[in-house]
Structure formats: C-alpha cells, structure tokens
Coordinates of C-alpha atoms and ligand atoms in Angstrom, one line a residue:
M140 CA -24.0 33.9 19.4
P141 CA -24.5 31.3 22.2
G142 CA -21.4 30.2 24.1
L143 CA -19.9 26.7 24.0
T144 CA -18.4 25.0 27.1
V145 CA -15.2 23.1 27.0
T146 CA -14.9 20.3 29.5
N147 CA -12.1 18.1 30.9
P148 CA -12.9 14.5 29.7
L149 CA -10.9 13.1 32.6
T150 CA -12.6 15.0 35.5
G151 CA -15.8 16.2 33.9
A152 CA -15.0 19.7 35.1
P153 CA -15.9 22.7 32.9
L154 CA -12.8 24.5 31.8
Y155 CA -14.0 27.6 30.0
S156 CA -16.5 28.7 27.4
L157 CA -16.2 30.0 23.9
D158 CA -18.1 32.8 22.2
E159 CA -18.8 32.2 18.5
P160 CA -17.8 35.2 16.4
G161 CA -20.6 37.1 14.9
P162 CA -20.7 38.5 11.3
E163 CA -18.8 41.7 12.2
A164 CA -16.0 39.8 13.9
L165 CA -15.8 37.4 11.0
A166 CA -15.6 40.3 8.5
Q167 CA -12.8 41.7 10.5
I168 CA -10.9 38.4 10.6
W169 CA -11.1 38.2 6.8
A170 CA -9.9 41.8 6.3
Q171 CA -7.0 41.1 8.6
A172 CA -6.2 37.9 6.7
R173 CA -6.1 39.8 3.4
Q174 CA -3.9 42.4 4.8
A175 CA -1.5 39.9 6.4
Q176 CA -1.3 38.1 3.1
A177 CA -0.4 41.2 1.2
Q178 CA 2.3 42.0 3.7
M179 CA 3.7 38.5 4.0
P180 CA 7.4 38.5 4.9
A181 CA 10.0 36.8 2.7
L182 CA 10.4 33.1 2.8
R183 CA 13.6 33.3 4.9
E184 CA 11.7 35.1 7.7
R185 CA 8.8 32.6 7.5
V186 CA 11.2 29.7 7.8
A187 CA 12.9 31.4 10.8
A188 CA 9.5 31.9 12.5
V189 CA 8.7 28.2 12.1
T190 CA 12.1 27.2 13.5
R191 CA 11.6 29.5 16.5
L192 CA 8.2 27.9 17.1
Q193 CA 9.8 24.5 17.0
H194 CA 12.3 25.5 19.7
L195 CA 9.6 27.2 21.7
I196 CA 7.4 24.0 21.7
T197 CA 10.3 22.0 23.0
E198 CA 10.8 24.6 25.8
R199 CA 7.1 24.5 26.8
Q200 CA 6.6 20.9 26.1
E201 CA 5.2 19.8 29.4
A202 CA 2.8 22.8 29.7
I203 CA 1.5 22.0 26.2
V204 CA 1.0 18.3 27.1
D205 CA -0.9 19.5 30.2
R206 CA -3.3 21.5 28.0
I207 CA -3.8 18.7 25.4
V208 CA -4.5 16.2 28.2
A209 CA -6.9 18.5 30.0
E210 CA -9.0 19.0 26.8
T211 CA -8.8 15.6 25.1
G212 CA -8.5 13.2 28.1
K213 CA -5.7 11.3 26.3
S214 CA -2.7 9.8 28.2
R215 CA 0.4 12.0 28.5
F216 CA 2.4 9.5 26.4
D217 CA -0.1 9.7 23.6
A218 CA -0.1 13.5 23.7
L219 CA 3.7 13.6 23.7
S220 CA 4.4 11.0 21.0
S221 CA 1.7 11.9 18.4
E222 CA 1.0 15.6 19.0
I223 CA 4.3 17.1 20.2
F224 CA 6.8 14.8 18.5
G225 CA 4.7 14.7 15.3
S226 CA 4.4 18.5 15.2
L227 CA 8.1 19.1 15.9
D228 CA 9.1 16.6 13.3
A229 CA 6.9 18.3 10.8
C230 CA 8.2 21.8 11.7
E231 CA 11.7 20.7 11.1
Y232 CA 10.9 19.0 7.8
L233 CA 8.7 21.8 6.4
A234 CA 11.3 24.5 7.3
R235 CA 14.0 22.5 5.6
Q236 CA 11.9 21.7 2.5
A237 CA 10.3 25.1 1.9
P238 CA 13.2 26.9 0.2
K239 CA 13.9 24.0 -2.2
Q240 CA 10.2 23.6 -3.0
L241 CA 9.3 27.3 -3.5
A242 CA 12.3 28.0 -5.7
D243 CA 11.4 28.7 -9.4
E244 CA 11.9 25.6 -11.5
K245 CA 13.3 25.2 -15.0
V246 CA 11.1 22.8 -17.0
H247 CA 11.9 20.9 -20.2
T248 CA 11.1 22.8 -23.4
P249 CA 10.4 20.5 -26.4
L250 CA 12.3 20.9 -29.7
A251 CA 9.2 22.2 -31.5
L252 CA 9.5 25.2 -29.1
L253 CA 13.2 25.7 -29.8
G254 CA 14.5 29.0 -28.4
K255 CA 12.0 29.4 -25.7
K256 CA 12.3 28.8 -21.9
S257 CA 9.8 27.1 -19.6
R258 CA 9.5 27.8 -15.9
L259 CA 7.3 26.9 -13.0
W260 CA 6.7 29.4 -10.2
H261 CA 5.1 28.5 -6.9
E262 CA 2.9 31.2 -5.6
P263 CA 0.6 31.5 -2.5
L264 CA -3.1 30.8 -3.0
G265 CA -4.3 33.7 -0.7
T266 CA -6.1 32.7 2.5
V267 CA -6.2 29.1 3.5
L268 CA -8.9 27.8 5.9
V269 CA -7.8 24.9 8.1
I270 CA -10.6 23.1 10.0
A271 CA -9.5 20.5 12.6
P272 CA -11.1 17.8 14.6
W273 CA -10.9 17.0 18.3
N274 CA -8.7 13.9 18.4
Y275 CA -5.3 15.6 17.6
P276 CA -6.2 19.2 18.3
F277 CA -2.6 20.4 18.3
Y278 CA -1.0 18.4 15.4
Q279 CA -4.0 18.5 13.0
L280 CA -4.3 22.2 13.2
L281 CA -0.6 23.2 13.3
V282 CA 0.9 21.0 10.5
P283 CA -1.4 22.0 7.6
A284 CA -1.5 25.6 8.9
L285 CA 2.3 25.9 8.9
S286 CA 2.5 24.3 5.5
A287 CA 0.1 26.9 4.2
F288 CA 1.9 29.7 6.0
L289 CA 5.3 28.7 4.6
A290 CA 3.8 28.7 1.1
G291 CA 3.0 32.4 1.7
N292 CA -0.7 32.2 2.6
A293 CA -2.6 33.8 5.4
V294 CA -4.2 31.1 7.4
L295 CA -7.5 30.9 9.4
L296 CA -7.4 28.0 11.9
K297 CA -10.7 26.7 13.1
P298 CA -10.2 24.2 15.9
S299 CA -12.8 21.8 17.1
E300 CA -15.3 23.3 19.6
L301 CA -14.6 20.3 21.9
T302 CA -10.8 20.8 22.1
P303 CA -10.0 24.4 21.1
L304 CA -6.9 24.8 23.3
K305 CA -8.0 28.4 23.5
G306 CA -5.1 30.8 23.5
L307 CA -2.4 28.2 23.4
L308 CA -1.4 28.5 19.8
E309 CA -1.9 32.3 19.7
E310 CA 0.6 32.6 22.6
L311 CA 3.1 30.3 20.9
L312 CA 2.8 32.1 17.6
R313 CA 3.2 35.5 19.2
A314 CA 6.2 34.4 21.3
A315 CA 7.8 32.9 18.2
G316 CA 7.5 36.2 16.4
F317 CA 5.0 35.2 13.6
P318 CA 3.8 38.2 11.6
A319 CA 0.6 39.6 13.2
Q320 CA -2.6 38.1 11.8
A321 CA -0.8 35.8 9.4
L322 CA -2.3 32.8 11.3
Q323 CA -5.6 33.7 13.1
L324 CA -7.4 31.3 15.4
V325 CA -11.2 31.4 14.9
Y326 CA -13.0 29.6 17.8
G327 CA -16.5 28.3 17.4
G328 CA -18.6 25.3 16.4
K329 CA -20.1 24.1 13.2
A330 CA -21.9 27.4 12.5
T331 CA -18.6 29.2 12.6
G332 CA -17.0 26.6 10.4
Q333 CA -19.9 27.0 7.9
A334 CA -19.6 30.7 7.9
L335 CA -15.9 30.5 7.2
V336 CA -16.4 28.0 4.4
E337 CA -19.2 30.1 2.8
A338 CA -17.0 33.2 2.8
G339 CA -14.9 31.5 0.1
P340 CA -11.3 31.1 1.2
D341 CA -8.8 30.2 -1.5
L342 CA -8.4 26.6 -0.2
I343 CA -10.2 24.6 2.5
F344 CA -8.1 22.0 4.3
F345 CA -10.6 20.0 6.3
T346 CA -9.9 17.1 8.7
G347 CA -13.0 15.5 10.2
S348 CA -15.9 13.2 9.6
V349 CA -17.3 12.1 6.3
A350 CA -20.6 13.7 7.0
S351 CA -19.1 17.1 7.6
G352 CA -16.7 16.7 4.7
Q353 CA -19.7 16.2 2.4
K354 CA -21.4 19.3 3.7
I355 CA -18.2 21.3 3.3
M356 CA -17.6 20.2 -0.2
Q357 CA -21.2 21.0 -1.1
A358 CA -20.9 24.5 0.4
A359 CA -17.5 25.0 -1.3
A360 CA -18.9 24.2 -4.7
H361 CA -20.9 27.5 -4.7
K362 CA -17.7 29.5 -5.0
L363 CA -15.7 26.7 -6.6
T364 CA -13.4 26.7 -3.6
P365 CA -10.9 23.9 -3.8
V366 CA -11.0 21.4 -0.9
I367 CA -8.6 18.9 0.6
L368 CA -10.6 16.4 2.6
E369 CA -8.9 14.2 5.3
L370 CA -11.8 12.1 6.5
G371 CA -12.5 9.0 8.5
G372 CA -11.2 5.5 8.3
K373 CA -11.9 1.8 9.0
D374 CA -8.4 0.6 8.8
P375 CA -7.6 -3.1 8.3
M376 CA -4.6 -4.9 9.7
L377 CA -3.7 -8.2 7.9
V378 CA -1.7 -10.7 9.8
F379 CA -0.2 -13.8 8.0
E380 CA 0.8 -17.1 9.7
D381 CA 4.6 -16.5 9.6
V382 CA 4.7 -13.4 11.9
N383 CA 6.4 -13.0 15.2
L384 CA 3.4 -13.4 17.4
E385 CA 4.6 -11.2 20.3
R386 CA 5.6 -8.2 18.2
T387 CA 2.5 -8.4 16.0
V388 CA 0.1 -8.7 18.9
N389 CA 1.8 -5.7 20.6
G390 CA 1.5 -3.8 17.3
A391 CA -2.3 -4.6 17.1
L392 CA -2.7 -3.5 20.7
W393 CA -1.1 -0.1 20.1
G394 CA -2.5 0.4 16.6
G395 CA -6.1 -0.2 17.9
L396 CA -5.9 1.6 21.2
T397 CA -3.6 4.5 21.0
T398 CA -5.5 7.7 21.8
A399 CA -8.2 5.3 23.0
G400 CA -8.8 4.4 19.4
Q401 CA -9.8 7.9 18.5
S402 CA -7.5 8.1 15.5
C403 CA -8.6 8.1 11.9
T404 CA -5.9 5.5 11.2
S405 CA -6.6 3.3 14.2
V406 CA -6.8 -0.4 13.5
E407 CA -10.5 -1.2 13.6
R408 CA -10.6 -4.4 11.6
L409 CA -8.0 -7.1 12.4
Y410 CA -7.8 -10.1 10.0
V411 CA -5.6 -13.0 11.2
H412 CA -4.6 -16.1 9.3
Q413 CA -6.7 -19.1 10.5
N414 CA -3.6 -21.1 11.5
I415 CA -2.6 -18.6 14.2
Y416 CA -6.0 -17.1 14.9
A417 CA -6.6 -18.8 18.2
A418 CA -3.2 -18.2 19.6
F419 CA -3.2 -14.6 18.4
V420 CA -6.6 -13.8 20.0
D421 CA -5.6 -15.5 23.3
L422 CA -2.4 -13.4 23.5
L423 CA -4.2 -10.2 22.5
Q424 CA -6.8 -10.7 25.1
A425 CA -4.2 -11.4 27.8
K426 CA -2.2 -8.3 26.9
M427 CA -5.3 -6.1 26.5
Q428 CA -6.3 -6.9 30.1
Q429 CA -3.0 -5.6 31.4
L430 CA -3.5 -2.1 30.0
R431 CA -4.0 0.6 32.6
S432 CA -6.5 3.4 32.5
V433 CA -5.5 7.0 33.2
A434 CA -8.9 7.6 34.8
T435 CA -8.8 4.8 37.3
H436 CA -5.0 4.1 37.7
G437 CA -3.5 7.6 37.2
E438 CA -0.4 8.3 35.1
P439 CA 1.6 6.6 33.8
A440 CA -1.1 4.6 32.0
E441 CA -1.8 3.5 28.5
I442 CA -5.5 4.3 27.9
G443 CA -7.0 7.8 28.3
N444 CA -10.7 8.7 28.2
M445 CA -12.9 9.3 25.3
T446 CA -13.0 12.9 24.4
A447 CA -16.5 13.3 23.0
P448 CA -19.5 11.9 25.0
F449 CA -21.4 11.2 21.8
Q450 CA -18.7 8.9 20.6
L451 CA -19.4 6.5 23.4
Q452 CA -23.0 6.1 22.1
T453 CA -21.6 5.1 18.7
I454 CA -19.4 2.5 20.3
E455 CA -22.2 1.1 22.5
S456 CA -24.7 0.9 19.7
Q457 CA -22.2 -0.8 17.3
L458 CA -21.3 -3.4 20.0
A459 CA -24.9 -4.0 21.0
E460 CA -25.9 -4.6 17.3
A461 CA -22.9 -6.9 16.8
V462 CA -23.6 -9.0 19.9
Q463 CA -27.2 -9.3 18.8
A464 CA -26.0 -10.7 15.5
G465 CA -23.7 -13.3 17.2
A466 CA -20.5 -11.5 18.0
R467 CA -18.7 -12.2 21.4
I468 CA -17.0 -9.6 23.5
L469 CA -13.9 -11.2 25.1
C470 CA -13.0 -8.2 27.3
G471 CA -14.2 -4.7 27.9
G472 CA -17.4 -3.8 26.3
A473 CA -19.1 -1.5 28.8
R474 CA -18.2 2.0 30.0
E475 CA -17.3 3.0 33.5
P476 CA -20.5 4.5 34.9
G477 CA -20.5 8.3 35.1
S478 CA -17.1 8.5 33.3
L479 CA -15.9 9.0 29.7
Y480 CA -13.6 5.9 30.2
F481 CA -14.4 3.0 27.8
P482 CA -12.2 0.0 28.5
P483 CA -10.2 -1.7 25.8
T484 CA -12.6 -4.1 24.1
L485 CA -11.9 -7.2 22.1
V486 CA -14.6 -8.7 19.8
V487 CA -14.7 -11.9 17.9
D488 CA -17.2 -13.8 15.7
V489 CA -17.8 -10.7 13.7
T490 CA -19.0 -10.4 10.1
H491 CA -19.1 -7.7 7.5
S492 CA -22.8 -7.4 7.8
M493 CA -22.3 -5.7 11.2
A494 CA -21.9 -1.9 11.5
L495 CA -18.9 -2.7 13.8
M496 CA -17.0 -3.9 10.7
R497 CA -18.4 -1.3 8.2
E498 CA -18.7 2.0 10.0
E499 CA -16.0 4.0 11.8
T500 CA -16.1 3.1 15.5
F501 CA -13.5 5.6 16.7
G502 CA -13.0 4.0 20.1
P503 CA -10.8 1.4 21.9
V504 CA -12.4 -1.6 20.2
L505 CA -10.6 -4.3 18.2
A506 CA -12.7 -6.7 16.1
V507 CA -10.9 -9.8 14.9
M508 CA -11.8 -12.1 12.0
P509 CA -9.9 -15.2 10.6
F510 CA -9.0 -15.6 7.0
A511 CA -7.9 -18.6 5.0
D512 CA -5.6 -17.3 2.3
E513 CA -4.1 -14.2 0.7
A514 CA -7.0 -13.6 -1.7
E515 CA -9.5 -13.7 1.1
A516 CA -7.5 -11.3 3.2
I517 CA -7.3 -8.8 0.4
A518 CA -11.0 -9.1 -0.4
L519 CA -11.9 -8.5 3.3
A520 CA -9.6 -5.5 3.6
N521 CA -11.0 -3.9 0.4
D522 CA -14.6 -4.6 1.4
S523 CA -15.1 -1.2 2.9
S524 CA -16.3 2.2 1.8
Y525 CA -13.2 3.7 3.5
G526 CA -9.6 3.7 2.1
L527 CA -7.4 5.5 4.6
S528 CA -4.6 3.3 5.8
A529 CA -3.8 -0.4 6.3
S530 CA -1.0 -2.6 7.6
V531 CA 0.3 -5.9 6.3
W532 CA 2.3 -8.2 8.6
S533 CA 4.4 -11.2 7.3
A534 CA 7.9 -12.4 7.4
D535 CA 7.7 -12.9 3.6
L536 CA 8.3 -9.4 2.4
Q537 CA 7.5 -10.3 -1.2
R538 CA 4.1 -11.4 -0.1
A539 CA 3.6 -8.4 2.2
E540 CA 4.4 -6.0 -0.7
R541 CA 2.2 -8.0 -3.2
V542 CA -0.7 -7.7 -0.8
A543 CA 0.0 -4.1 0.1
R544 CA -0.1 -3.2 -3.6
Q545 CA -3.6 -4.6 -3.9
L546 CA -5.1 -2.6 -1.0
R547 CA -7.3 0.4 -2.1
V548 CA -5.9 2.8 0.6
G549 CA -3.8 5.9 0.7
N550 CA -1.2 4.6 3.1
V551 CA 0.2 1.2 4.1
S552 CA 2.7 0.1 6.7
I553 CA 4.4 -3.2 6.3
N554 CA 5.2 -5.1 9.6
N555 CA 4.4 -1.9 11.5
V556 CA 1.3 0.1 12.2
M557 CA 0.3 3.7 11.6
L558 CA 3.9 4.4 10.7
T559 CA 3.6 6.2 7.4
E560 CA 2.3 9.1 9.4
A561 CA 5.5 9.2 11.4
N562 CA 7.5 10.2 8.3
P563 CA 6.7 13.7 7.1
A564 CA 8.5 12.9 3.8
L565 CA 5.6 10.6 3.0
P566 CA 2.3 12.2 1.9
F567 CA -0.8 11.6 3.9
G568 CA -4.2 11.3 2.4
G569 CA -7.0 8.8 1.8
R570 CA -9.0 7.2 -1.0
K571 CA -12.7 6.4 -1.4
A572 CA -14.8 7.9 1.5
S573 CA -11.6 8.7 3.4
G574 CA -11.2 11.8 1.3
F575 CA -8.8 13.1 -1.3
G576 CA -5.8 15.4 -1.6
S577 CA -2.8 15.2 0.7
Y578 CA -0.3 17.1 2.8
K579 CA 3.3 16.5 3.8
G580 CA 5.3 14.2 1.4
P581 CA 8.3 15.0 -0.8
R582 CA 6.7 18.2 -2.0
P583 CA 4.9 19.3 1.2
L584 CA 3.9 22.8 0.2
E585 CA 2.5 21.8 -3.2
S586 CA -1.1 21.4 -2.0
F587 CA -1.0 25.0 -0.6
C588 CA 0.5 26.7 -3.7
S589 CA -0.7 27.8 -7.0
R590 CA 1.7 26.5 -9.6
K591 CA 2.1 29.1 -12.3
A592 CA 3.2 27.8 -15.7
V593 CA 5.5 30.3 -17.5
L594 CA 6.8 30.3 -21.0
I595 CA 9.4 32.9 -22.0
D596 CA 10.1 34.0 -25.6
S597 CA 12.3 36.8 -26.9
Q598 CA 11.1 39.9 -28.6
S599 CA 11.5 40.0 -32.5
G600 CA 9.5 40.7 -35.6
K601 CA 8.9 37.0 -36.3
I602 CA 5.6 35.2 -36.1
E603 CA 4.9 31.6 -35.0
A604 CA 4.4 29.0 -37.7
N605 CA 0.8 28.3 -36.5
W606 CA -0.3 32.0 -36.4
Y607 CA -2.4 33.6 -39.1
P608 CA -2.7 33.7 -42.0
Y609 CA -3.5 30.0 -42.6
T610 CA -2.2 28.9 -46.1
T611 CA -2.1 25.6 -48.0
A612 CA 1.7 25.6 -48.2
R613 CA 2.0 26.0 -44.4
Y614 CA -0.7 23.4 -43.8
Q615 CA 1.3 20.9 -45.8
L616 CA 4.6 21.7 -44.1
F617 CA 2.9 21.5 -40.7
S618 CA 1.4 18.2 -41.6
Q619 CA 4.9 16.9 -42.5
L620 CA 6.2 18.3 -39.2
V621 CA 3.6 16.3 -37.3
Q622 CA 4.6 13.1 -39.1
S623 CA 8.3 13.6 -38.6
L624 CA 7.7 14.2 -34.9
F625 CA 5.1 11.6 -33.9
S626 CA 4.6 8.9 -36.5
A627 CA 6.2 5.4 -36.4
R628 CA 8.7 6.7 -39.0
H629 CA 9.6 9.8 -37.0
S630 CA 12.9 11.4 -37.7
L631 CA 14.8 14.1 -36.0
L632 CA 16.6 15.2 -39.2
K633 CA 13.4 15.4 -41.1
M634 CA 11.7 17.3 -38.3
L635 CA 14.5 19.9 -38.2
R636 CA 14.5 20.3 -42.0
T637 CA 10.7 20.6 -42.1
G638 CA 10.7 22.9 -39.1
L639 CA 13.2 25.3 -40.8
R640 CA 11.2 25.4 -44.0
L641 CA 7.9 26.0 -42.1
E642 CA 9.6 28.8 -40.1
S643 CA 10.8 30.5 -43.2
Q644 CA 7.5 30.1 -45.0
A645 CA 5.6 31.6 -42.0
Q646 CA 7.9 34.7 -42.1
K647 CA 7.2 35.2 -45.8
E648 CA 3.5 34.9 -45.4
K649 CA 2.8 37.0 -42.4
F650 CA 0.1 39.7 -42.6
Ligands
NAD185 P1 -16.4 16.7 12.7 O1 -16.5 16.5 11.2 O2 -17.6 16.6 13.5 O3 -15.7 18.1 13.0 C1 -14.5 18.5 12.5 C2 -14.4 20.0 12.5 O4 -15.3 20.5 11.5 C3 -14.7 20.7 13.7 O5 -13.9 21.8 13.9 C4 -16.2 21.2 13.5 O6 -16.5 22.3 14.2 C5 -16.1 21.5 12.0 N1 -17.4 21.4 11.3 C6 -18.3 20.4 11.4 N2 -19.3 20.6 10.5 C7 -19.0 21.6 9.7 C8 -19.5 22.3 8.6 N3 -20.7 21.9 8.1 N4 -18.9 23.3 8.1 C9 -17.7 23.7 8.5 N5 -17.1 23.2 9.6 C10 -17.7 22.1 10.2 O7 -15.3 15.7 13.1 P2 -14.8 15.3 14.6 O8 -15.9 14.6 15.2 O9 -14.3 16.6 15.2 O10 -13.5 14.4 14.3 C11 -13.6 13.0 14.1 C12 -13.5 12.6 12.7 O11 -12.3 13.2 12.1 C13 -13.4 11.2 12.5 O12 -14.3 10.7 11.5 C14 -12.0 10.9 12.1 O13 -11.7 9.8 11.4 C15 -11.7 12.2 11.4 N6 -10.2 12.4 11.3 C16 -9.6 12.2 10.1 C17 -8.2 12.4 10.0 C18 -7.5 12.3 8.7 O14 -6.4 12.8 8.6 N7 -8.0 11.6 7.7 C19 -7.5 12.8 11.1 C20 -8.2 12.9 12.3 C21 -9.5 12.8 12.4

C-alpha cells in the first residue's frame, strides 16, 4: 500500500511516513485482538494499568506536548489544557468509576414474579474500533479507547493519517504495563479505516466529519455493527443584554479560537442582543487583534496553525461567498502566504443563507449576528442541521436555563463555553447531524458494554401460571389478575388472592 507523509504544520517539514497495513497485516491484527480479549486481565489489573498510564503521562507531559504540537501545529497551551489535562482527568474518573459500574446489579422484580431475582451483568462487547480525527489526536483516541478497555474489550485504535503520533501511545501503553495487544494502534488513512469497519468489529466509536460518519454507518449496516458517531458542529453562543461584557467577550474569543477553531464544539455562530451588539463587536475586535500567533510570534502565543491544508480552502471559500453576499470582515480574513497560519477573523453582517452560518467552518472565524429577543435567539440557534453544543450567557439564570432547555443540542454551557466537556461526569454526544450515542457521563462504560439481563428462579416441580395447557378456568383467573394489577380499581389484596388461586390452578392442570 502507498505511504502517507506526516508533516509539521508549523514548519512544513516532513516528519515521517506511514505504511498502510495490507490484508495480511490486518488479519493478524484481528487475530491478536481476539486473543487479547480472550485473555483480558481482571478489572483490578485493568484499572491499575490505567492509573499507571495516568502517572506516566504526567511524567512525560512536556515530551507528549512536543509531539502533539509538532503534528497538529496547535499552541502548547492548547495541547496541555485540552489534550493532556482532559486525558488525565478522564483516566482518573474512568478508573474510579469502572469498579462501581461493572459490578453486577440487583434490579427490581415485580410482585407478579414473586420469588424470583433479577440481575444486570455488564459484559465486554468483544473488539471495539476507535477511529479518531486530527484535531485532538491524543484525547479523542485515548479516552474512548480506555473506556472500552476498562469494560473488558480489546481495542483497535485508528488515528488520523494527518496526526498519527506514531509510536507515542504504543510506548506509553507498553511502559504502563498494559496487556500485550489489548490496545493496538493501526496506522493508515481512509482505506485502512474502511477495511477495519468492514471487518465487523463489535462496536465502532467514530469521531470525525459528517460525510465520513455517513459512510461508516452505511458500511457498518452490512454486519449490523453498532456505531457511536461523534460528528461535526456549528455551535451557537447566545449573549443577552445583561452580561458582563468583558468576561463574555473573553469567553467568545476563547470558545471561537481555541485550537485555531478546529474543535467540533468551537463557537462558530455568535448571536448578541441588539442593545449590546455594537459594544460587544467593538470589544471583540479589539481583543482579537491582540492575539499572538505561534507561527509569527513564537511561544507563548494563543493561536496555532491550521493542521490540515484542505481546511484552509473551506474557510476561504466560505468567507469569499459570505463577502460576496454582503458580509464584512472586521479583522483577519486572509492566510499568511506560504503558511498554514490563518489569522483570527471576525465577520459581521452575516445571514443564515450563507454557508458561513450553515456549514462547519472549523477554523479561527467568529461570525456575529444581532437578535431582538429571546424567541429570535432560540430560533436562530436551532436553525441548523447540527446539534452538538451551545452556550447561553445571561445574568438572569432563570432565563438562561429557559433558553438552554429549548436548544436542540447534546450539550449546553451556561455563562461559560465548551465547559460540559471539561467534566468527565457529564456525557458527551450530539443530536441531529452531530451524531448519536455518547461517552463519559455518570455511567461512562455503558456505551462499551453489553448489558445482560438475568432472571433467576429456583428449581421445583411447579409450572408457571401462563405455561401450557391453556384452560378456560386459568384464562378467567389470569384476566382477573390483569384487572387487579392494572385497572383503575386495582387492588393489592385482590391481586394476591387471585395470584394464589391462579398458581394453585396451574399446578393442578399441568400436563
Ligand atoms: P474525517 O471524517 O475526515 O476523518 C476522521 C477519521 O476517520 C480519520 O482517522 C480518517 O482516516 C477516518 N476515515 C475517514 N473516512 C473513513 C471511512 N470511510 N471509513 C473509515 N474511516 C474513515 O474527519 P477529520 O477531518 O479528521 O476531523 C474533523 C471532523 O471531526 C470535524 O467535522 C469535527 O467537527 C469532527 N470532530 C467531532 C468531534 C465530536 O466529538 N463530535 C470531536 C472532534 C472532531
């Protein structure tokens, strides 16, 4: 298979190349995964491995940041805060939650099933395939993979061909003493991803674009492979007239521009109440112009480079079309020649007929629109095919909650931005074209487990009241039982009396 070259987005220097695995190598990977799953160590050992990994990441923190920066072009602060901190926080949370969550559960048994016990067992699915994008190559790969591993699955991790961080995770997993082949990195591009999908893993956890998500779901349908899809976004930020202007403008700035706007939950649509719109935009522009670029200023700086050259074309074409239709660019708007740096860009006079307000931009671009009242703000926010995250800003918390409840999104932060993701105890997942299914949350391993429903009865010579033979006498008693249980005149006493008679009738009538 042809090789793929990985390039440093800050310097343009080629770093190394990848060879896509051929059919034989893939067959071996699957065989190893099956073997690793069959020999999966006990939960206590899996938890210990995750905790060792957590400590190892803290020890090698700066070296990991170096690798992430070299392949993504993001600023060191972005790499540290979202990739390292987020991964460590998740390691700690997942390791703490796993024993509670995987323990067998006692479940309520209704009176009609008196004498029996109900249980819920949490079992691994088998082999889980995690496919990750290039914007958070460490976090997006590691957190779902560790969730799947803790649940007892073997995991295949397919990083993006743009930012594979080749060898980094393998070395960390080896040094942390993970069982051999329990988590296998499979490097390659779309073709490798497709081959892995078509092989029929027991679950696909996919993070990436809507277009790829659609293809993966289609391919997965052939083997009825379950999929969790974490796709794109076009997140709105709603700002009411009673906010603290300074804090809210700073929030918009970070929410729109962190990781150079290459985040699925970046603020891409900013709606500001008309009474503060002019002041808000002025302050936003002034602050945006103070931001420093890693490429031209060096570290420390706020804005890194774009990772993918093709993403610059998307930004440029959306901006050109918007300007053609009457939008005004207040700052930024054009890339540095010969570089993957795109300056922070502020756009006004936009409408929802522009691709800039409808399609994912995935770059350091904030487009702002005024609104007149609450109803209009909600309508504008919901006028999108996406439904990932949103934020609502107001000093009136009742209003903020009222608005937040009406937004058709999977995640919403109030008076903050992109913050639901910072709490691993909150689930993360989208609605509409942003995908379905979730990870993390109060039951973080649930998406990676098979829940086995178990009902336990004792051995005896008795039959159940609804087993054969069916007789008129038993039909009548059963009918009375239904009435005593569920009708408006239901009665516990009547139900018990009828239940006992039905039970004795069944034992008399059995074949
Ligand atoms: P992408 O869809 O091009 O690629 C993502 C991964 O899928 C890569 O590893 C790629 O090799 C693989 N892939 C692509 N086509 C495939 C196919 N047909 N079969 C199997 N694998 C395939 O996405 P990207 O450009 O790497 O990432 C950017 C996108 O990811 C944006 O849309 C962004 O919003 C989204 N994203 C979503 C979340 C979320 O949690 N919702 C998080 C980060 C990024």
